Amino acid sequence: MINWNNLDTLASYQELLKADRVNLKEVMTGESGAERVKKYSVPMAEGLVYNYAAKQVDDAILTDLAKLAEEAQLVEKFEELYNGAVINTGEKRLVLHHLVRGQLDKTVEADGVDKRVFYTSQQQKIAEFAKKVHAGEITNAAGEKFTTVVQIGIGGSDLGPRAIYLALENWAKKNGAFKMEAKFISNVDPDDAAAVLNSVDVAHSLFILVSKSGTTLETLTNESFVKDALKKAGLNASDHMVAVTSETSPLAKSDDYLTAFFMDDYIGGRYSSSSAVGGAVLSLAFGPEVFADFLDGAAAEDRLATNSDVLKNPSMLDALIGVYERNVLGYPCTAVLPYSQALSRFPAHLQQLDMESNGKSVNRFGERVSYETGPVIFGEPGTNGQHSFYQLLHQGTSIVPLQFIGYRKNQMETDVVIQDTTSQQKLCANVAAQIVAFACGKEDENRNKNFEGGRPSSIIIGDQVNPRTVGALLAHFENKVMFQGFVWNVNSFDQEGVQLGKILAKRVLAHDTDGALKVYSDLLNI
Amino acid sequence: MINWNNLDTLASYQELLKADRVNLKEVMTGESGAERVKKYSVPMAEGLVYNYAAKQVDDAILTDLAKLAEEAQLVEKFEELYNGAVINTGEKRLVLHHLVRGQLDKTVEADGVDKRVFYTSQQQKIAEFAKKVHAGEITNAAGEKFTTVVQIGIGGSDLGPRAIYLALENWAKKNGAFKMEAKFISNVDPDDAAAVLNSVDVAHSLFILVSKSGTTLETLTNESFVKDALKKAGLNASDHMVAVTSETSPLAKSDDYLTAFFMDDYIGGRYSSSSAVGGAVLSLAFGPEVFADFLDGAAAEDRLATNSDVLKNPSMLDALIGVYERNVLGYPCTAVLPYSQALSRFPAHLQQLDMESNGKSVNRFGERVSYETGPVIFGEPGTNGQHSFYQLLHQGTSIVPLQFIGYRKNQMETDVVIQDTTSQQKLCANVAAQIVAFACGKEDENRNKNFEGGRPSSIIIGDQVNPRTVGALLAHFENKVMFQGFVWNVNSFDQEGVQLGKILAKRVLAHDTDGALKVYSDLLNI
């Protein structure tokens, strides 16, 4: 039987609070550090490795974390989730993003439908559509091929698909998989849509309108913007637009679209990159085979998350170490630092994934929790960050745990040798050096040049950013966030804080305001 | 006489610690909130306004902050700085970025040179060069006009100029000021340079190599990358490259460049957008007149920072409220949230500006301080952020102070009316609504939909993102960070944490490693 208990009621958590702290600088120095790097490493899917040698843990803490995993029934809860329990208690919904990319156990039936069949059929529909577009069987009215795809969506309909597109764009160009350029319109700021429309050839562009409910104001506004532009170009908007939406939305059967691909309420926005939300744009940009590889990488990582041995379950281990840092060590933020330009927007996606999922103050039953939940997440790619905010990470008064990501090979296979090493070697040398510098510091009599160390980090190491490794990386973080939500006993799958803004903005637009809101509205001439 | 004392030794700080806290929800509700919005507002330069009604301050706290400003001699310290004192004690340097964009008082002489004359002469040299490029008097070897400018630099040579370019790109296109497209190469990841080079026509591109010392490894590596590409295209690299560097650097008199524009050691990287570092690329992209307007906006804001009345000095007030939030209220992060797509990379620049300047643990004399210094800074444009991490900002267990930025008009003057309002009105309605929602919350019996409020924010409101307002905005934050550095008694103008990484990466590349570093190097096949 599954028990949903608050973290601070668990005996294993009380033990963890009392456990001896690890002196990171000490254990990471010299031979001891070398042993830790070899020992504190877990294989992930697709050849990735999660290495946590430079985290403030040792065998005793790991034992306590294993007990916590067991007492909090993390693997059992995950099993309930992927087998179709109503895990999203706020909105009374199933949580099925794992099913979209494969299946861990039996299929799930909901609303009288075999959901595996439903998701697979949408993938096939997208694949056929994309192939026809690539083959010139679906064209504009003049019979010319579409060359660009533009995604119109916000939040989860934008950040994840955009981050993955950017991650794979150059890989696809190098590996003959690049079919169409993709662009993204998200912000209700009219300059966002205008700038994207100015940068594309609308006559050869296909627009994907993504809104689960079919009512997201930003997205519908941007759709009108695009329709105006198509009309001004003398084009028929419905020849250029497809919808990704739920079957019950007003968009589902509209004549305004060439076709519609469906998702459902069981896949939250920030978890929807694996669904039609990511599937349509990525299949059009890179071909359905690339998208299928991406899903396979994610599914392989999901399987690892079912392992009840915490030392063989990288996302669960990562989650537990994060809880230890947040609740026992008291660190309020985490930085995500990919040493790959291809992952430039991956931190922005993880920021949504993590902060929207676990930025909660009440537990699954609506009761205020008395411990910290989700941390602030931020990050930029290295080495850029090294020349920027790393100063605070090294010498600031706050300690910020770090999540590095590094790859042995670059994507484009062009490189240059300067001072006897390639750029890729310099990139890797930097990430390795940073991990050790953060942990061990560097003593100097000049206090200004003194580094105290003791700043924890982990690293995910892979061979290359490609469809399978990106899938595995994404699933790792989705599962990490899910496990942390289980530990904190919060519902990681609703987002009432996002809903609130929508309601209030409508009041302002209806001039139904008083007090401060009225004065701010006046200041902004609304 | 100027006294450099630690914050916790100041009598006014002790008073501030004892002052009654403000119940933000209470004071921002109803008529009281409306009065605060009208009253707690300070004019900035160029028609901008800094409104702090939704911060946790009242007249009593403001009086305490004014005392702190006086006791910490903030305005006097600023005066010392712009008149040429050695404020950067770590590197024993003057701090002259204010002089580059105007002059607040007498000029500064250093190293036997009138620095005003030096900076002005470089601006003129850049302006003349840019005009010749635009007029087709300086061309490629085939006599064809350059159409693209590519900045090669990292950290301060990248983030600030890139953020400002993006801020003004669409404004320039709309207002007939767009001369050349600009691109940026920064990361040592070879895929960054390769992707940018694939996206430009190298035969018609002018490259600006930016490195003060002429020794930054990332930048020199990327320069080689670019030179290879030019050579492969059958072009003479020196016909396509200019340098921005110090007069003493190895690049200064090299034949490898068409010409060189100079900066000096008195302008730190993160403060260098106003110098030749920003000047060359922005003058080429938009014309020297636009860059001059940007400098004028910054200079106008600088003048406000000399006012000893805290209620008339927006950057000093913003700084003091930030210190109150960091040291008295104990908030570890600040989010920067511009409601303008044009400012999409402005938060990344502010992240560097703030975290690299004040992420320090020792004071100006190298002594460990016993209070918190610079916070973690992060942000994304609204409304995008609303559909992402705002969940945690509204309902998370941590309180994150917010810095909103909003404009009445968009840049491109294309807009669309949906449900009776324009997109720009929707954008403004959202930011107004968010401020009030964060402060006042929203009660609901369903605890999941309950918002406690009490989350502080300020807003900078302006008419439009244009060269002058961007200059004023940048100067506001530069001066805010400087004032906070004075309060914390840290040196905001060095960055030893950035230097460390460079040294260690070289050791890895020389295989001069042992322990953990060796094993990580092996894992990454370096």
mmCIF file of N, CA, C and O in Angstrom, chain A residues 265-327:
data_model
loop_
_atom_site.group_PDB
_atom_site.id
_atom_site.type_symbol
_atom_site.label_atom_id
_atom_site.label_comp_id
_atom_site.label_asym_id
_atom_site.label_seq_id
_atom_site.Cartn_x
_atom_site.Cartn_y
_atom_site.Cartn_z
ATOM 1 N N ASP A 265 -5.325 15.490 -21.460
ATOM 2 C CA ASP A 265 -5.088 16.122 -20.159
ATOM 3 C C ASP A 265 -4.117 15.359 -19.274
ATOM 4 O O ASP A 265 -3.783 15.827 -18.180
ATOM 5 N N TYR A 266 -3.689 14.197 -19.723
ATOM 6 C CA TYR A 266 -2.822 13.386 -18.862
ATOM 7 C C TYR A 266 -1.343 13.679 -19.092
ATOM 8 O O TYR A 266 -0.478 13.001 -18.535
ATOM 9 N N ILE A 267 -1.081 14.653 -19.945
ATOM 10 C CA ILE A 267 0.303 15.065 -20.181
ATOM 11 C C ILE A 267 0.393 16.562 -19.934
ATOM 12 O O ILE A 267 -0.144 17.372 -20.691
ATOM 13 N N GLY A 268 1.051 16.924 -18.847
ATOM 14 C CA GLY A 268 1.172 18.337 -18.489
ATOM 15 C C GLY A 268 2.076 19.064 -19.472
ATOM 16 O O GLY A 268 2.957 18.459 -20.091
ATOM 17 N N GLY A 269 1.880 20.368 -19.597
ATOM 18 C CA GLY A 269 2.632 21.168 -20.563
ATOM 19 C C GLY A 269 4.129 20.962 -20.480
ATOM 20 O O GLY A 269 4.790 20.704 -21.487
ATOM 21 N N ARG A 270 4.685 21.032 -19.270
ATOM 22 C CA ARG A 270 6.143 20.952 -19.118
ATOM 23 C C ARG A 270 6.664 19.536 -19.322
ATOM 24 O O ARG A 270 7.874 19.335 -19.373
ATOM 25 N N TYR A 271 5.768 18.568 -19.418
ATOM 26 C CA TYR A 271 6.158 17.178 -19.690
ATOM 27 C C TYR A 271 5.780 16.755 -21.108
ATOM 28 O O TYR A 271 5.785 15.571 -21.430
ATOM 29 N N SER A 272 5.437 17.741 -21.950
ATOM 30 C CA SER A 272 4.792 17.391 -23.220
ATOM 31 C C SER A 272 5.735 17.333 -24.422
ATOM 32 O O SER A 272 5.284 17.109 -25.536
ATOM 33 N N SER A 273 7.049 17.508 -24.201
ATOM 34 C CA SER A 273 7.971 17.439 -25.348
ATOM 35 C C SER A 273 7.904 16.086 -26.045
ATOM 36 O O SER A 273 8.129 15.998 -27.252
ATOM 37 N N SER A 274 7.609 15.037 -25.292
ATOM 38 C CA SER A 274 7.546 13.694 -25.883
ATOM 39 C C SER A 274 6.230 13.437 -26.618
ATOM 40 O O SER A 274 6.111 12.462 -27.345
ATOM 41 N N SER A 275 5.242 14.298 -26.393
ATOM 42 C CA SER A 275 3.920 14.115 -27.016
ATOM 43 C C SER A 275 3.873 14.840 -28.358
ATOM 44 O O SER A 275 4.895 15.293 -28.867
ATOM 45 N N ALA A 276 2.686 15.006 -28.889
ATOM 46 C CA ALA A 276 2.523 15.721 -30.156
ATOM 47 C C ALA A 276 3.045 17.152 -30.087
ATOM 48 O O ALA A 276 3.407 17.737 -31.104
ATOM 49 N N VAL A 277 3.108 17.710 -28.887
ATOM 50 C CA VAL A 277 3.593 19.087 -28.707
ATOM 51 C C VAL A 277 5.032 19.232 -29.191
ATOM 52 O O VAL A 277 5.391 20.202 -29.861
ATOM 53 N N GLY A 278 5.874 18.258 -28.821
ATOM 54 C CA GLY A 278 7.231 18.238 -29.361
ATOM 55 C C GLY A 278 7.286 17.458 -30.661
ATOM 56 O O GLY A 278 8.073 17.778 -31.560
ATOM 57 N N GLY A 279 6.435 16.441 -30.752
ATOM 58 C CA GLY A 279 6.500 15.515 -31.888
ATOM 59 C C GLY A 279 6.264 16.165 -33.241
ATOM 60 O O GLY A 279 6.960 15.858 -34.213
ATOM 61 N N ALA A 280 5.297 17.067 -33.330
ATOM 62 C CA ALA A 280 4.977 17.671 -34.627
ATOM 63 C C ALA A 280 6.147 18.518 -35.126
ATOM 64 O O ALA A 280 6.646 18.321 -36.240
ATOM 65 N N VAL A 281 6.604 19.440 -34.308
ATOM 66 C CA VAL A 281 7.659 20.353 -34.777
ATOM 67 C C VAL A 281 8.977 19.606 -34.991
ATOM 68 O O VAL A 281 9.688 19.853 -35.983
ATOM 69 N N LEU A 282 9.304 18.658 -34.103
ATOM 70 C CA LEU A 282 10.590 17.957 -34.237
ATOM 71 C C LEU A 282 10.565 16.974 -35.402
ATOM 72 O O LEU A 282 11.561 16.804 -36.108
ATOM 73 N N SER A 283 9.408 16.334 -35.636
ATOM 74 C CA SER A 283 9.303 15.412 -36.780
ATOM 75 C C SER A 283 9.375 16.186 -38.096
ATOM 76 O O SER A 283 9.947 15.702 -39.077
ATOM 77 N N LEU A 284 8.778 17.366 -38.123
ATOM 78 C CA LEU A 284 8.869 18.183 -39.331
ATOM 79 C C LEU A 284 10.295 18.696 -39.539
ATOM 80 O O LEU A 284 10.807 18.707 -40.656
ATOM 81 N N ALA A 285 10.947 19.104 -38.466
ATOM 82 C CA ALA A 285 12.293 19.681 -38.592
ATOM 83 C C ALA A 285 13.331 18.622 -38.960
ATOM 84 O O ALA A 285 14.195 18.855 -39.801
ATOM 85 N N PHE A 286 13.243 17.456 -38.318
ATOM 86 C CA PHE A 286 14.321 16.458 -38.445
ATOM 87 C C PHE A 286 13.871 15.113 -39.004
ATOM 88 O O PHE A 286 14.688 14.196 -39.141
ATOM 89 N N GLY A 287 12.596 14.945 -39.241
ATOM 90 C CA GLY A 287 12.085 13.651 -39.680
ATOM 91 C C GLY A 287 11.603 12.827 -38.506
ATOM 92 O O GLY A 287 12.148 12.920 -37.403
ATOM 93 N N PRO A 288 10.575 11.997 -38.733
ATOM 94 C CA PRO A 288 9.998 11.206 -37.634
ATOM 95 C C PRO A 288 10.972 10.188 -37.042
ATOM 96 O O PRO A 288 10.844 9.831 -35.867
ATOM 97 N N GLU A 289 11.959 9.733 -37.820
ATOM 98 C CA GLU A 289 12.905 8.745 -37.290
ATOM 99 C C GLU A 289 13.736 9.362 -36.168
ATOM 100 O O GLU A 289 14.035 8.702 -35.163
ATOM 101 N N VAL A 290 14.130 10.607 -36.354
ATOM 102 C CA VAL A 290 14.909 11.292 -35.314
ATOM 103 C C VAL A 290 14.063 11.447 -34.052
ATOM 104 O O VAL A 290 14.531 11.214 -32.938
ATOM 105 N N PHE A 291 12.798 11.816 -34.242
ATOM 106 C CA PHE A 291 11.931 11.958 -33.072
ATOM 107 C C PHE A 291 11.748 10.605 -32.381
ATOM 108 O O PHE A 291 11.742 10.530 -31.143
ATOM 109 N N ALA A 292 11.645 9.531 -33.155
ATOM 110 C CA ALA A 292 11.502 8.191 -32.570
ATOM 111 C C ALA A 292 12.758 7.823 -31.763
ATOM 112 O O ALA A 292 12.666 7.223 -30.688
ATOM 113 N N ASP A 293 13.930 8.181 -32.272
ATOM 114 C CA ASP A 293 15.170 7.934 -31.529
ATOM 115 C C ASP A 293 15.185 8.689 -30.209
ATOM 116 O O ASP A 293 15.623 8.176 -29.177
ATOM 117 N N PHE A 294 14.742 9.922 -30.275
ATOM 118 C CA PHE A 294 14.646 10.745 -29.063
ATOM 119 C C PHE A 294 13.749 10.060 -28.026
ATOM 120 O O PHE A 294 14.103 9.939 -26.844
ATOM 121 N N LEU A 295 12.594 9.547 -28.477
ATOM 122 C CA LEU A 295 11.680 8.855 -27.552
ATOM 123 C C LEU A 295 12.331 7.584 -26.992
ATOM 124 O O LEU A 295 12.151 7.257 -25.813
ATOM 125 N N ASP A 296 13.063 6.876 -27.838
ATOM 126 C CA ASP A 296 13.724 5.647 -27.372
ATOM 127 C C ASP A 296 14.745 5.947 -26.283
ATOM 128 O O ASP A 296 14.864 5.210 -25.308
ATOM 129 N N GLY A 297 15.496 7.033 -26.464
ATOM 130 C CA GLY A 297 16.465 7.435 -25.435
ATOM 131 C C GLY A 297 15.761 7.739 -24.121
ATOM 132 O O GLY A 297 16.217 7.344 -23.043
ATOM 133 N N ALA A 298 14.628 8.434 -24.213
ATOM 134 C CA ALA A 298 13.869 8.763 -23.006
ATOM 135 C C ALA A 298 13.327 7.499 -22.343
ATOM 136 O O ALA A 298 13.401 7.335 -21.118
ATOM 137 N N ALA A 299 12.798 6.585 -23.162
ATOM 138 C CA ALA A 299 12.219 5.350 -22.608
ATOM 139 C C ALA A 299 13.292 4.509 -21.916
ATOM 140 O O ALA A 299 13.041 3.899 -20.862
ATOM 141 N N ALA A 300 14.498 4.472 -22.493
ATOM 142 C CA ALA A 300 15.580 3.702 -21.879
ATOM 143 C C ALA A 300 15.922 4.274 -20.504
ATOM 144 O O ALA A 300 16.186 3.538 -19.550
ATOM 145 N N GLU A 301 15.898 5.590 -20.413
ATOM 146 C CA GLU A 301 16.185 6.236 -19.123
ATOM 147 C C GLU A 301 15.053 5.968 -18.128
ATOM 148 O O GLU A 301 15.294 5.751 -16.941
ATOM 149 N N ASP A 302 13.815 5.982 -18.617
ATOM 150 C CA ASP A 302 12.669 5.691 -17.745
ATOM 151 C C ASP A 302 12.811 4.313 -17.102
ATOM 152 O O ASP A 302 12.454 4.132 -15.931
ATOM 153 N N ARG A 303 13.287 3.350 -17.872
ATOM 154 C CA ARG A 303 13.405 1.996 -17.317
ATOM 155 C C ARG A 303 14.365 1.973 -16.129
ATOM 156 O O ARG A 303 14.120 1.288 -15.140
ATOM 157 N N LEU A 304 15.453 2.748 -16.221
ATOM 158 C CA LEU A 304 16.392 2.806 -15.091
ATOM 159 C C LEU A 304 15.734 3.372 -13.834
ATOM 160 O O LEU A 304 16.120 3.038 -12.719
ATOM 161 N N ALA A 305 14.742 4.227 -14.043
ATOM 162 C CA ALA A 305 14.087 4.877 -12.898
ATOM 163 C C ALA A 305 13.192 3.918 -12.118
ATOM 164 O O ALA A 305 12.682 4.262 -11.054
ATOM 165 N N THR A 306 12.984 2.706 -12.627
ATOM 166 C CA THR A 306 12.163 1.729 -11.906
ATOM 167 C C THR A 306 12.995 0.880 -10.944
ATOM 168 O O THR A 306 12.439 0.073 -10.202
ATOM 169 N N ASN A 307 14.301 1.051 -10.956
ATOM 170 C CA ASN A 307 15.173 0.217 -10.131
ATOM 171 C C ASN A 307 15.120 0.664 -8.667
ATOM 172 O O ASN A 307 15.365 1.833 -8.361
ATOM 173 N N SER A 308 14.811 -0.265 -7.775
ATOM 174 C CA SER A 308 14.681 0.135 -6.379
ATOM 175 C C SER A 308 16.030 0.297 -5.681
ATOM 176 O O SER A 308 16.093 0.817 -4.578
ATOM 177 N N ASP A 309 17.117 -0.101 -6.338
ATOM 178 C CA ASP A 309 18.449 0.122 -5.776
ATOM 179 C C ASP A 309 18.889 1.542 -6.129
ATOM 180 O O ASP A 309 19.161 1.847 -7.289
ATOM 181 N N VAL A 310 18.945 2.373 -5.132
ATOM 182 C CA VAL A 310 19.210 3.795 -5.376
ATOM 183 C C VAL A 310 20.551 4.011 -6.079
ATOM 184 O O VAL A 310 20.719 4.972 -6.838
ATOM 185 N N LEU A 311 21.493 3.107 -5.863
ATOM 186 C CA LEU A 311 22.804 3.266 -6.495
ATOM 187 C C LEU A 311 22.800 2.858 -7.967
ATOM 188 O O LEU A 311 23.796 3.005 -8.668
ATOM 189 N N LYS A 312 21.671 2.311 -8.413
ATOM 190 C CA LYS A 312 21.548 1.964 -9.831
ATOM 191 C C LYS A 312 20.441 2.755 -10.520
ATOM 192 O O LYS A 312 20.040 2.429 -11.644
ATOM 193 N N ASN A 313 19.927 3.730 -9.810
ATOM 194 C CA ASN A 313 18.808 4.522 -10.325
ATOM 195 C C ASN A 313 19.222 5.999 -10.331
ATOM 196 O O ASN A 313 19.012 6.714 -9.352
ATOM 197 N N PRO A 314 19.827 6.443 -11.454
ATOM 198 C CA PRO A 314 20.464 7.766 -11.418
ATOM 199 C C PRO A 314 19.515 8.928 -11.129
ATOM 200 O O PRO A 314 19.882 9.846 -10.403
ATOM 201 N N SER A 315 18.299 8.908 -11.678
ATOM 202 C CA SER A 315 17.419 10.057 -11.435
ATOM 203 C C SER A 315 16.933 10.076 -9.988
ATOM 204 O O SER A 315 16.781 11.140 -9.388
ATOM 205 N N MET A 316 16.720 8.890 -9.402
ATOM 206 C CA MET A 316 16.294 8.840 -8.005
ATOM 207 C C MET A 316 17.424 9.300 -7.086
ATOM 208 O O MET A 316 17.206 10.040 -6.121
ATOM 209 N N LEU A 317 18.645 8.878 -7.405
ATOM 210 C CA LEU A 317 19.791 9.276 -6.606
ATOM 211 C C LEU A 317 20.010 10.787 -6.694
ATOM 212 O O LEU A 317 20.213 11.475 -5.678
ATOM 213 N N ASP A 318 19.940 11.303 -7.913
ATOM 214 C CA ASP A 318 20.082 12.744 -8.134
ATOM 215 C C ASP A 318 19.007 13.497 -7.337
ATOM 216 O O ASP A 318 19.292 14.515 -6.679
ATOM 217 N N ALA A 319 17.787 12.981 -7.368
ATOM 218 C CA ALA A 319 16.678 13.602 -6.634
ATOM 219 C C ALA A 319 16.955 13.628 -5.135
ATOM 220 O O ALA A 319 16.776 14.655 -4.467
ATOM 221 N N LEU A 320 17.426 12.508 -4.608
ATOM 222 C CA LEU A 320 17.640 12.401 -3.155
ATOM 223 C C LEU A 320 18.787 13.306 -2.704
ATOM 224 O O LEU A 320 18.713 13.934 -1.648
ATOM 225 N N ILE A 321 19.840 13.361 -3.495
ATOM 226 C CA ILE A 321 20.952 14.257 -3.146
ATOM 227 C C ILE A 321 20.464 15.703 -3.157
ATOM 228 O O ILE A 321 20.812 16.516 -2.296
ATOM 229 N N GLY A 322 19.601 16.020 -4.128
ATOM 230 C CA GLY A 322 19.020 17.366 -4.191
ATOM 231 C C GLY A 322 18.182 17.685 -2.950
ATOM 232 O O GLY A 322 18.235 18.795 -2.417
ATOM 233 N N VAL A 323 17.411 16.725 -2.481
ATOM 234 C CA VAL A 323 16.619 16.916 -1.258
ATOM 235 C C VAL A 323 17.548 17.125 -0.063
ATOM 236 O O VAL A 323 17.322 18.008 0.777
ATOM 237 N N TYR A 324 18.617 16.340 -0.008
ATOM 238 C CA TYR A 324 19.591 16.479 1.086
ATOM 239 C C TYR A 324 20.173 17.900 1.076
ATOM 240 O O TYR A 324 20.281 18.553 2.127
ATOM 241 N N GLU A 325 20.509 18.399 -0.111
ATOM 242 C CA GLU A 325 21.073 19.746 -0.216
ATOM 243 C C GLU A 325 20.058 20.824 0.148
ATOM 244 O O GLU A 325 20.402 21.829 0.766
ATOM 245 N N ARG A 326 18.812 20.600 -0.236
ATOM 246 C CA ARG A 326 17.783 21.616 -0.006
ATOM 247 C C ARG A 326 17.328 21.627 1.452
ATOM 248 O O ARG A 326 17.211 22.670 2.064
ATOM 249 N N ASN A 327 17.055 20.431 1.998
ATOM 250 C CA ASN A 327 16.402 20.379 3.306
ATOM 251 C C ASN A 327 17.358 20.197 4.477
ATOM 252 O O ASN A 327 17.084 20.656 5.578
#
